[in-house]
Tab-separated table of C-alpha atoms in Angstrom:
chain	number	residue	atom	x	y	z
A	1	MET	CA	8.730	-61.389	-22.743
A	2	LYS	CA	10.921	-59.182	-24.902
A	3	ILE	CA	14.472	-59.894	-26.039
A	4	THR	CA	17.204	-57.680	-24.571
A	5	GLY	CA	20.361	-59.370	-25.796
A	6	ILE	CA	22.146	-62.235	-27.538
A	7	ASN	CA	25.664	-63.350	-26.642
A	8	ILE	CA	27.373	-65.797	-29.024
A	9	ASP	CA	30.659	-67.526	-28.186
A	10	GLU	CA	30.837	-69.422	-31.452
A	11	TYR	CA	27.908	-70.460	-33.593
A	12	ARG	CA	27.815	-70.792	-37.388
A	13	GLN	CA	29.147	-67.539	-38.891
A	14	PHE	CA	29.373	-65.790	-35.489
A	15	LYS	CA	32.289	-65.748	-33.056
A	16	ASN	CA	32.571	-63.737	-29.832
A	17	ILE	CA	29.846	-61.252	-30.611
A	18	LYS	CA	27.256	-59.533	-28.430
A	19	PHE	CA	23.986	-57.839	-29.337
A	20	ASP	CA	22.346	-55.372	-26.956
A	21	PHE	CA	18.695	-54.868	-27.805
A	22	THR	CA	18.006	-52.071	-25.318
A	23	TYR	CA	17.851	-48.332	-25.905
A	24	PRO	CA	21.184	-46.570	-25.203
A	25	ALA	CA	21.900	-44.290	-22.261
A	26	ASN	CA	21.258	-41.044	-24.148
A	27	HIS	CA	17.827	-42.181	-25.365
A	28	PRO	CA	14.491	-41.174	-23.725
A	29	LYS	CA	13.729	-44.918	-23.339
A	30	ALA	CA	17.197	-45.763	-22.015
A	31	GLY	CA	17.498	-49.328	-20.742
A	32	GLN	CA	14.131	-50.471	-22.078
A	33	PRO	CA	13.919	-53.274	-24.694
A	34	LEU	CA	14.041	-51.986	-28.258
A	35	GLU	CA	10.518	-51.793	-29.649
A	36	LYS	CA	11.692	-52.801	-33.107
A	37	VAL	CA	14.952	-54.118	-34.518
A	38	CYS	CA	16.250	-54.216	-38.076
A	39	PHE	CA	19.009	-56.618	-39.147
A	40	ILE	CA	20.896	-55.439	-42.243
A	41	GLY	CA	23.678	-57.269	-44.029
A	42	GLN	CA	24.687	-59.051	-47.195
A	43	SER	CA	23.685	-62.654	-47.723
A	44	GLY	CA	25.526	-65.016	-45.386
A	45	THR	CA	26.126	-62.555	-42.544
A	46	GLY	CA	23.546	-64.249	-40.325
A	47	LYS	CA	20.355	-62.171	-40.326
A	48	THR	CA	18.096	-65.222	-40.487
A	49	THR	CA	20.356	-67.080	-38.044
A	50	LEU	CA	19.669	-64.384	-35.436
A	51	LEU	CA	15.937	-64.636	-36.037
A	52	ASN	CA	16.187	-68.404	-35.575
A	53	ILE	CA	18.112	-68.049	-32.299
A	54	ILE	CA	15.319	-65.866	-30.919
A	55	TRP	CA	12.716	-68.286	-32.247
A	56	ASN	CA	14.398	-71.233	-30.526
A	57	PHE	CA	14.506	-69.355	-27.234
A	58	PHE	CA	10.719	-69.037	-27.403
A	59	VAL	CA	10.314	-72.663	-28.544
A	60	ILE	CA	12.122	-73.731	-25.360
A	61	SER	CA	9.924	-71.385	-23.305
A	62	ASP	CA	6.872	-72.996	-24.892
A	63	ASP	CA	8.267	-76.494	-24.276
A	64	GLY	CA	8.614	-75.697	-20.598
A	65	TYR	CA	5.105	-74.296	-20.339
A	66	GLN	CA	3.457	-77.198	-22.177
A	67	LEU	CA	5.273	-79.779	-20.039
A	68	TYR	CA	4.476	-77.774	-16.898
A	69	LYS	CA	0.799	-77.944	-17.902
A	70	LYS	CA	1.220	-81.658	-18.769
A	71	ARG	CA	0.286	-81.089	-22.390
A	72	GLN	CA	1.647	-82.595	-25.559
A	73	LEU	CA	4.297	-80.447	-27.243
A	74	GLY	CA	2.970	-78.605	-30.275
A	75	ARG	CA	5.970	-79.713	-32.374
A	76	PRO	CA	7.965	-82.899	-33.016
A	77	ASN	CA	10.190	-83.762	-30.050
A	78	SER	CA	13.656	-82.489	-30.903
A	79	ILE	CA	16.708	-81.361	-28.960
A	80	ASP	CA	17.887	-79.141	-31.841
A	81	PRO	CA	16.681	-75.874	-30.223
A	82	TYR	CA	18.659	-76.796	-27.072
A	83	ILE	CA	21.937	-77.646	-28.798
A	84	ILE	CA	22.183	-74.054	-30.061
A	85	PHE	CA	22.482	-72.797	-26.490
A	86	ASN	CA	25.710	-74.662	-25.824
A	87	LYS	CA	27.456	-71.613	-27.308
A	88	VAL	CA	24.682	-69.008	-27.284
A	89	SER	CA	22.821	-67.174	-24.544
A	90	VAL	CA	19.697	-65.044	-24.780
A	91	THR	CA	18.491	-62.506	-22.246
A	92	ALA	CA	14.936	-61.235	-22.063
A	93	ASP	CA	12.776	-58.867	-20.083
A	94	ALA	CA	9.768	-60.452	-18.381
A	95	SER	CA	7.628	-57.691	-16.880
A	96	GLY	CA	10.704	-55.767	-15.768
A	97	LYS	CA	12.610	-58.848	-14.585
A	98	SER	CA	15.729	-59.955	-16.469
A	99	ILE	CA	15.894	-63.644	-17.378
A	100	ARG	CA	18.506	-65.654	-19.253
A	101	PHE	CA	18.780	-68.956	-21.098
A	102	ASP	CA	22.153	-70.569	-21.835
A	103	ASN	CA	23.968	-73.887	-21.363
A	104	GLU	CA	23.799	-73.456	-17.575
A	105	SER	CA	20.034	-73.758	-17.877
A	106	PHE	CA	20.289	-77.457	-18.747
A	107	LYS	CA	23.622	-78.451	-17.189
A	108	ASN	CA	21.898	-81.194	-15.155
A	109	TYR	CA	20.970	-82.864	-18.434
A	110	GLU	CA	24.254	-82.509	-20.330
A	111	ASP	CA	25.180	-86.195	-20.077
A	112	SER	CA	22.024	-87.153	-21.914
A	113	LEU	CA	22.036	-84.274	-24.389
A	114	PHE	CA	22.871	-86.415	-27.404
A	115	LYS	CA	21.456	-89.707	-26.113
A	116	ASP	CA	17.773	-89.057	-25.536
A	117	LEU	CA	15.192	-86.312	-25.216
A	118	SER	CA	15.354	-85.792	-21.454
A	119	VAL	CA	17.138	-82.486	-22.032
A	120	ILE	CA	13.765	-81.065	-23.028
A	121	ASN	CA	12.723	-81.443	-19.409
A	122	SER	CA	15.260	-78.766	-18.532
A	123	SER	CA	12.845	-76.232	-20.009
A	124	VAL	CA	10.458	-76.836	-17.084
A	125	GLU	CA	13.245	-76.402	-14.544
A	126	TRP	CA	14.303	-73.146	-16.243
A	127	LEU	CA	10.703	-71.942	-16.450
A	128	LEU	CA	10.092	-72.374	-12.730
A	129	LYS	CA	13.497	-70.996	-11.741
A	130	SER	CA	12.864	-67.891	-13.846
A	131	GLN	CA	9.345	-67.589	-12.395
A	132	VAL	CA	7.745	-66.766	-15.745
A	133	GLU	CA	5.093	-69.506	-15.849
A	134	ASN	CA	2.296	-67.114	-14.869
A	135	GLU	CA	3.310	-64.483	-17.405
A	136	ILE	CA	3.445	-67.094	-20.159
A	137	GLY	CA	0.097	-68.509	-19.047
A	138	VAL	CA	-1.831	-65.271	-19.599
A	139	THR	CA	-0.232	-64.676	-23.012
A	140	SER	CA	-2.011	-65.774	-26.178
A	141	LYS	CA	1.261	-66.002	-28.112
A	142	LEU	CA	4.851	-65.362	-27.061
A	143	CYS	CA	6.288	-65.377	-30.568
A	144	VAL	CA	5.110	-65.467	-34.175
A	145	TYR	CA	7.605	-66.154	-36.972
A	146	VAL	CA	6.734	-64.802	-40.424
A	147	ASP	CA	9.086	-65.905	-43.190
A	148	ASP	CA	9.077	-66.358	-46.962
A	149	SER	CA	6.622	-69.262	-46.695
A	150	ALA	CA	3.797	-66.802	-45.949
A	151	ILE	CA	2.842	-66.477	-49.610
A	152	ASN	CA	2.092	-70.223	-49.662
A	153	HIS	CA	-0.804	-69.610	-47.281
A	154	ALA	CA	-2.556	-67.093	-49.519
A	155	TYR	CA	-4.392	-69.664	-51.654
A	156	SER	CA	-6.475	-71.183	-48.860
A	157	LEU	CA	-7.237	-67.678	-47.601
A	158	THR	CA	-8.729	-66.245	-50.785
A	159	ALA	CA	-9.670	-69.267	-52.929
A	160	ASN	CA	-13.240	-70.538	-53.137
A	161	ARG	CA	-13.956	-72.673	-50.079
A	162	ASN	CA	-15.509	-75.456	-52.148
A	163	GLU	CA	-12.353	-75.681	-54.270
A	164	SER	CA	-9.766	-75.454	-51.505
A	165	ASP	CA	-11.205	-77.744	-48.827
A	166	PHE	CA	-9.708	-80.919	-50.285
A	167	GLY	CA	-6.906	-79.513	-52.363
A	168	ASN	CA	-8.834	-79.201	-55.626
A	169	LYS	CA	-9.406	-82.948	-55.866
A	170	PRO	CA	-11.611	-83.784	-58.854
A	171	TYR	CA	-14.071	-85.845	-56.819
A	172	ILE	CA	-16.366	-85.571	-53.822
A	173	ALA	CA	-14.656	-86.669	-50.609
A	174	ASN	CA	-16.182	-89.738	-48.965
A	175	SER	CA	-17.333	-89.776	-45.341
A	176	ASN	CA	-14.119	-91.399	-44.056
A	177	GLU	CA	-11.971	-88.770	-45.747
A	178	ILE	CA	-14.125	-85.984	-44.334
A	179	LEU	CA	-13.932	-87.539	-40.854
A	180	LEU	CA	-10.142	-87.871	-40.995
A	181	ALA	CA	-9.801	-84.320	-42.286
A	182	ASN	CA	-11.992	-83.002	-39.467
A	183	GLU	CA	-10.033	-84.956	-36.849
A	184	LYS	CA	-6.741	-83.654	-38.241
A	185	ARG	CA	-8.111	-80.117	-38.258
A	186	GLU	CA	-9.317	-80.306	-34.661
A	187	GLU	CA	-6.019	-81.793	-33.486
A	188	THR	CA	-3.989	-79.115	-35.263
A	189	ILE	CA	-6.195	-76.273	-34.039
A	190	THR	CA	-5.954	-77.556	-30.456
A	191	LYS	CA	-2.150	-77.575	-30.697
A	192	LEU	CA	-2.132	-74.086	-32.213
A	193	THR	CA	-4.452	-72.829	-29.492
A	194	ASN	CA	-2.376	-74.292	-26.670
A	195	SER	CA	1.012	-73.391	-28.095
A	196	LYS	CA	2.567	-70.064	-27.175
A	197	VAL	CA	4.565	-69.884	-30.412
A	198	MET	CA	3.609	-70.075	-34.072
A	199	ALA	CA	5.821	-70.280	-37.168
A	200	LEU	CA	3.976	-69.969	-40.458
A	201	GLN	CA	6.296	-72.444	-42.186
A	202	SER	CA	5.195	-75.221	-39.809
A	203	VAL	CA	1.431	-74.776	-40.199
A	204	GLY	CA	-0.746	-76.085	-43.037
A	205	SER	CA	-2.610	-73.338	-44.879
A	206	ARG	CA	-6.162	-74.522	-44.188
A	207	TYR	CA	-5.399	-75.164	-40.528
A	208	LEU	CA	-3.792	-71.751	-40.111
A	209	TRP	CA	-6.911	-69.929	-41.310
A	210	ASN	CA	-9.242	-72.345	-39.492
A	211	TYR	CA	-7.422	-71.318	-36.335
A	212	LEU	CA	-6.969	-67.584	-36.921
A	213	LEU	CA	-10.290	-66.930	-38.637
A	214	SER	CA	-12.514	-69.260	-36.624
A	215	ASP	CA	-14.812	-66.330	-35.778
A	216	ILE	CA	-15.320	-65.627	-39.482
A	217	ASP	CA	-15.933	-69.306	-40.251
A	218	ARG	CA	-18.532	-69.522	-37.476
A	219	TYR	CA	-20.233	-66.352	-38.659
A	220	ASP	CA	-20.438	-67.469	-42.301
A	221	ASP	CA	-21.699	-70.926	-41.335
A	222	SER	CA	-24.337	-69.452	-39.031
A	223	LEU	CA	-25.464	-67.021	-41.697
A	224	LYS	CA	-25.939	-69.840	-44.193
A	225	ARG	CA	-27.820	-71.988	-41.679
A	226	ILE	CA	-30.125	-69.098	-40.780
A	227	ALA	CA	-30.930	-68.470	-44.443
A	228	ILE	CA	-31.642	-72.163	-45.127
A	229	ASP	CA	-33.710	-72.474	-41.959
A	230	LEU	CA	-35.816	-69.435	-42.854
A	231	ILE	CA	-36.593	-70.810	-46.307
A	232	GLN	CA	-37.426	-74.297	-44.988
A	233	ARG	CA	-39.527	-72.995	-42.112
A	234	ASN	CA	-41.594	-70.681	-44.283
A	235	GLY	CA	-42.198	-73.372	-46.883
A	236	SER	CA	-41.633	-70.900	-49.681
A	237	PHE	CA	-39.066	-68.416	-50.857
A	238	SER	CA	-39.900	-64.786	-50.133
A	239	PRO	CA	-36.921	-62.549	-50.998
A	240	ASN	CA	-38.235	-59.549	-49.065
A	241	ARG	CA	-39.020	-61.512	-45.907
A	242	LEU	CA	-35.726	-63.415	-46.100
A	243	ALA	CA	-33.759	-60.165	-46.480
A	244	GLU	CA	-35.601	-58.594	-43.565
A	245	LYS	CA	-34.980	-61.489	-41.192
A	246	LEU	CA	-31.349	-61.876	-42.260
A	247	SER	CA	-30.805	-58.162	-41.737
A	248	LYS	CA	-32.210	-58.421	-38.206
A	249	TRP	CA	-29.964	-61.413	-37.445
A	250	GLN	CA	-26.922	-59.517	-38.706
A	251	GLU	CA	-27.756	-56.553	-36.475
A	252	GLU	CA	-27.778	-58.880	-33.471
A	253	ASN	CA	-24.609	-60.717	-34.585
A	254	PRO	CA	-21.786	-58.338	-35.620
A	255	ASN	CA	-19.818	-59.430	-38.661
A	256	PRO	CA	-16.180	-60.167	-37.596
A	257	LYS	CA	-15.005	-59.244	-41.098
A	258	ILE	CA	-15.751	-55.608	-40.285
A	259	ASP	CA	-13.058	-55.630	-37.607
A	260	ILE	CA	-10.408	-57.314	-39.750
A	261	ALA	CA	-11.297	-55.035	-42.673
A	262	ASN	CA	-11.201	-51.736	-40.782
A	263	ASN	CA	-8.378	-52.458	-38.346
A	264	CYS	CA	-6.125	-54.807	-40.282
A	265	LEU	CA	-6.446	-55.092	-44.066
A	266	ASN	CA	-8.132	-52.038	-45.565
A	267	PRO	CA	-5.503	-49.557	-44.317
A	268	ILE	CA	-2.905	-51.281	-46.532
A	269	LEU	CA	-5.193	-52.514	-49.321
A	270	LYS	CA	-6.196	-48.931	-50.132
A	271	ASN	CA	-2.722	-48.541	-51.685
A	272	PHE	CA	-3.855	-51.059	-54.309
A	273	HIS	CA	-7.363	-49.542	-54.627
A	274	LEU	CA	-8.751	-52.697	-53.017
A	275	GLU	CA	-10.758	-53.509	-49.899
A	276	VAL	CA	-12.283	-56.454	-48.028
A	277	ASP	CA	-15.726	-57.542	-49.182
A	278	ILE	CA	-17.357	-57.902	-45.774
A	279	GLU	CA	-20.411	-59.583	-47.333
A	280	GLY	CA	-18.422	-62.166	-49.283
A	281	THR	CA	-18.654	-65.741	-48.015
A	282	GLU	CA	-17.221	-67.784	-50.892
A	283	ALA	CA	-13.750	-67.574	-49.295
A	284	PRO	CA	-12.531	-66.839	-45.750
A	285	ILE	CA	-11.436	-63.411	-47.027
A	286	VAL	CA	-12.879	-61.950	-50.222
A	287	ILE	CA	-11.112	-58.998	-51.813
A	288	LYS	CA	-12.864	-56.567	-54.137
A	289	THR	CA	-11.985	-53.432	-56.055
A	290	GLN	CA	-13.264	-50.115	-54.800
A	291	ASN	CA	-15.800	-50.364	-57.628
A	292	GLY	CA	-17.217	-53.551	-56.106
A	293	VAL	CA	-15.697	-56.190	-58.414
A	294	SER	CA	-14.717	-59.347	-56.473
A	295	LEU	CA	-11.257	-60.725	-57.262
A	296	THR	CA	-10.256	-64.376	-57.396
A	297	TYR	CA	-6.981	-65.731	-56.048
A	298	ASP	CA	-5.444	-65.787	-59.532
A	299	THR	CA	-6.195	-62.107	-60.138
A	300	LEU	CA	-4.510	-60.858	-56.956
A	301	SER	CA	-0.938	-59.595	-57.285
A	302	THR	CA	1.866	-61.421	-55.510
A	303	GLY	CA	2.419	-58.389	-53.281
A	304	THR	CA	-1.242	-58.299	-52.265
A	305	LYS	CA	-1.197	-62.010	-51.412
A	306	GLN	CA	1.981	-61.483	-49.378
A	307	LEU	CA	0.356	-58.690	-47.353
A	308	LEU	CA	-2.812	-60.681	-46.686
A	309	ALA	CA	-0.918	-63.775	-45.567
A	310	THR	CA	1.376	-61.844	-43.206
A	311	ALA	CA	-0.854	-59.111	-41.778
A	312	ILE	CA	-3.644	-61.419	-40.600
A	313	PRO	CA	-1.418	-63.727	-38.467
A	314	ILE	CA	0.204	-60.691	-36.827
A	315	TYR	CA	-3.132	-59.009	-36.111
A	316	LYS	CA	-5.072	-62.102	-35.014
A	317	SER	CA	-2.331	-63.644	-32.850
A	318	GLN	CA	-2.997	-61.051	-30.135
A	319	ILE	CA	0.658	-60.656	-29.192
A	320	HIS	CA	1.066	-58.138	-26.399
A	321	GLN	CA	4.253	-58.708	-24.408
A	322	GLY	CA	5.888	-60.940	-26.989
A	323	VAL	CA	7.962	-60.950	-30.161
A	324	ILE	CA	7.218	-61.018	-33.888
A	325	LEU	CA	10.002	-62.189	-36.209
A	326	PHE	CA	9.725	-61.109	-39.837
A	327	ASP	CA	12.153	-62.100	-42.591
A	328	GLU	CA	12.229	-59.712	-45.584
A	329	PRO	CA	8.890	-57.859	-45.286
A	330	GLU	CA	9.586	-56.026	-48.566
A	331	ARG	CA	9.011	-59.084	-50.778
A	332	SER	CA	7.122	-58.292	-54.010
A	333	LEU	CA	6.180	-54.785	-52.846
A	334	PHE	CA	6.695	-51.556	-54.780
A	335	PRO	CA	8.792	-48.875	-53.009
A	336	ASP	CA	5.789	-46.614	-52.362
A	337	VAL	CA	4.198	-49.362	-50.229
A	338	GLN	CA	7.524	-50.164	-48.528
A	339	ARG	CA	7.727	-46.592	-47.219
A	340	GLY	CA	4.895	-47.109	-44.748
A	341	LEU	CA	5.283	-50.855	-44.238
A	342	ILE	CA	7.014	-50.902	-40.837
A	343	ASP	CA	4.530	-48.429	-39.347
A	344	TYR	CA	1.713	-50.574	-40.742
A	345	TYR	CA	2.933	-53.899	-39.345
A	346	THR	CA	3.831	-52.473	-35.931
A	347	SER	CA	0.374	-50.870	-35.703
A	348	LEU	CA	-1.181	-54.345	-35.934
A	349	ALA	CA	0.525	-55.393	-32.677
A	350	PRO	CA	1.534	-52.126	-30.956
A	351	GLU	CA	2.690	-53.783	-27.723
A	352	ALA	CA	4.840	-56.442	-29.405
A	353	GLN	CA	8.564	-56.290	-30.070
A	354	PHE	CA	9.443	-56.693	-33.764
A	355	PHE	CA	12.610	-58.130	-35.317
A	356	PHE	CA	12.959	-57.606	-39.070
A	357	ALA	CA	15.653	-58.825	-41.467
A	358	THR	CA	15.834	-56.819	-44.671
A	359	HIS	CA	17.804	-55.933	-47.790
A	360	SER	CA	15.730	-52.809	-48.425
A	361	PRO	CA	17.114	-49.340	-47.576
A	362	ILE	CA	13.540	-48.032	-47.615
A	363	ILE	CA	12.568	-50.496	-44.877
A	364	ALA	CA	15.764	-49.721	-42.937
A	365	SER	CA	15.057	-45.987	-43.002
A	366	ALA	CA	11.980	-46.561	-40.794
A	367	PHE	CA	14.251	-47.417	-37.826
A	368	GLU	CA	16.219	-45.278	-35.422
A	369	PRO	CA	20.005	-45.699	-35.742
A	370	CYS	CA	20.153	-47.654	-32.461
A	371	GLU	CA	17.484	-50.031	-33.806
A	372	ARG	CA	19.550	-50.919	-36.892
A	373	PHE	CA	22.132	-53.686	-36.589
A	374	ILE	CA	24.459	-53.830	-39.593
A	375	LEU	CA	26.201	-57.187	-40.044
A	376	TYR	CA	29.349	-57.331	-42.165
A	377	PHE	CA	32.400	-59.490	-42.864
A	378	ASP	CA	35.756	-58.209	-41.619
A	379	GLU	CA	39.073	-58.812	-43.407
A	380	ASN	CA	39.281	-62.281	-41.798
A	381	GLY	CA	35.838	-63.301	-43.001
A	382	GLU	CA	34.315	-63.091	-39.514
A	383	VAL	CA	30.939	-61.431	-38.987
A	384	LYS	CA	30.993	-58.174	-37.052
A	385	CYS	CA	28.215	-55.742	-36.211
A	386	HIS	CA	27.649	-52.044	-35.610
A	387	THR	CA	24.516	-49.983	-35.167
A	388	GLY	CA	23.156	-47.493	-37.675
A	389	VAL	CA	24.430	-44.026	-38.545
A	390	ALA	CA	21.821	-42.350	-40.749
A	391	PRO	CA	18.887	-40.773	-38.857
A	392	GLU	CA	15.401	-42.286	-38.876
A	393	GLY	CA	13.482	-41.419	-42.035
A	394	ASP	CA	16.613	-40.458	-43.984
A	395	ASP	CA	16.859	-40.678	-47.764
A	396	PRO	CA	17.301	-44.381	-48.665
A	397	ASN	CA	20.355	-43.398	-50.723
A	398	ASP	CA	21.969	-42.094	-47.533
A	399	ILE	CA	21.018	-45.353	-45.805
A	400	LEU	CA	22.719	-47.277	-48.615
A	401	SER	CA	25.941	-45.297	-48.320
A	402	GLU	CA	26.122	-44.761	-44.540
A	403	ASP	CA	24.570	-47.967	-43.154
A	404	PHE	CA	24.729	-50.508	-46.001
A	405	GLY	CA	28.288	-49.372	-46.727
A	406	LEU	CA	27.904	-48.990	-50.493
A	407	GLU	CA	30.477	-46.409	-51.600
A	408	GLU	CA	29.137	-46.362	-55.148
A	409	LEU	CA	25.404	-46.514	-55.772
A	410	MET	CA	25.494	-46.262	-59.567
A	411	LEU	CA	26.244	-49.162	-61.884
A	412	LYS	CA	29.104	-49.029	-64.399
A	413	PRO	CA	27.132	-47.277	-67.206
A	414	GLY	CA	26.210	-44.532	-64.752
A	415	LEU	CA	29.773	-44.227	-63.442
A	416	ASP	CA	31.083	-44.017	-67.013
A	417	ALA	CA	28.507	-41.325	-67.782
A	418	TYR	CA	29.567	-39.335	-64.691
A	419	LYS	CA	33.229	-39.552	-65.677
A	420	ARG	CA	32.341	-38.314	-69.158
A	421	TYR	CA	30.279	-35.483	-67.628
A	422	ARG	CA	33.254	-34.306	-65.557
A	423	ASP	CA	35.747	-34.679	-68.416
A	424	LEU	CA	33.559	-32.460	-70.567
A	425	PHE	CA	34.282	-29.475	-68.307
A	426	VAL	CA	37.942	-29.623	-69.366
A	427	GLU	CA	37.147	-30.280	-73.017
A	428	ILE	CA	34.698	-27.366	-73.204
A	429	ARG	CA	37.195	-25.010	-71.567
A	430	ASN	CA	40.019	-26.028	-73.924
A	431	GLU	CA	37.994	-26.222	-77.145
A	432	LYS	CA	38.809	-23.302	-79.522
A	433	ASP	CA	36.241	-24.103	-82.227
A	434	PRO	CA	32.933	-22.395	-81.214
A	435	VAL	CA	30.828	-24.906	-83.163
A	436	ARG	CA	32.535	-27.919	-81.541
A	437	GLN	CA	32.418	-26.215	-78.133
A	438	LYS	CA	28.650	-25.796	-78.498
A	439	GLU	CA	28.298	-29.498	-79.361
A	440	LEU	CA	30.206	-30.440	-76.200
A	441	ILE	CA	28.028	-28.141	-74.080
A	442	VAL	CA	24.916	-29.795	-75.535
A	443	GLU	CA	26.358	-33.275	-74.808
A	444	GLN	CA	27.129	-32.331	-71.204
A	445	ALA	CA	23.706	-30.785	-70.658
A	446	LYS	CA	22.055	-33.919	-72.026
A	447	LEU	CA	24.056	-36.131	-69.625
A	448	GLY	CA	23.220	-33.823	-66.733
A	449	ASP	CA	19.503	-33.953	-67.495
A	450	GLN	CA	19.525	-37.709	-68.081
A	451	TYR	CA	21.385	-38.667	-64.883
A	452	LYS	CA	20.421	-35.662	-62.709
A	453	PHE	CA	24.119	-34.668	-62.340
């Protein structure tokens, strides 16, 4: 399913506002769902609120599917996602069929909306009425939500496995603690596997990577067992024989790190002169320099950790006809990396629909004008919206002036310098003393060179 529109009567900072997420009539893809969407706007205009509305639509879709399959919900029972739709409606495209969720979808449960949880059952009724149960059933994930909590997951991804398994506790876990941890892990992974939605902020770090990188965990464990078995079986340690037999086993069992390195991480890590160490087993993902030096968690930059912790969930979630929500993808990243960031993330899930919220004009420039939604406050303090003006790939300064609405891009020292630069034209023309006139010309030239006037 892909989102085609949001209609809000009155919710938080929004009042009587509609969003159409389809390509306009004069576009080659007219009428189709937008492939990617960028929300722009100052703090408080509702960018994250819109992401959350879309997220809750998919939470309700997942509720309906889990109850239809008679499974336990993968989240705490709550009617909060349903309350939103008293004043909000969302439309989506499900394999060419238009579907809608609004307060009419649970009108039979309105009397009990604030009394008990029976309103959640309305999700099954809506699911069957919309006839999307089969489409949801064949989908690995309908929606993945990536927010600012992603960086918190980086430690368990790149830290030494022996150190991270029990949170760096200064003692060896007893058998009961190990058993409880394993039971919790299996329960969480089962819920993640069954659920059609995943928000990074609601998943523990170790469980997230246990789920997403289970193929890597199995490979590393098998490799260790094979090595130990070969040594024990031979009764002695023969480096040459061990290397030969391990090499044969690896030929018969492809290393899953090769796929995630070549098709997910290395294309972006090359900007930092880094790459995945496909032979490293001390952590789920080991990063090394191009000279072969392995890096620990503490030596990775914040931007690198951010990329690792966001790219892998997008790539491994296998979203095809679904949605990825991403709040501020530019965090901790230098502008040169931001320039190719949207192309990079969308390449990881080329059939998914992406919704980004950003403050970066560089990120915004990667979108077509019809894919940019600029939120702003009108004179009454109400949030309004219009689509973009500047063409795709335009100079970020043009994006700032035309789409972000910043009339002045320079700060006060720069504006003062520009005023002085212009005033000097008059002073130079009126100055009669040749020596003083030359000094003024030198001053103006210096300002022009310094500020590129």
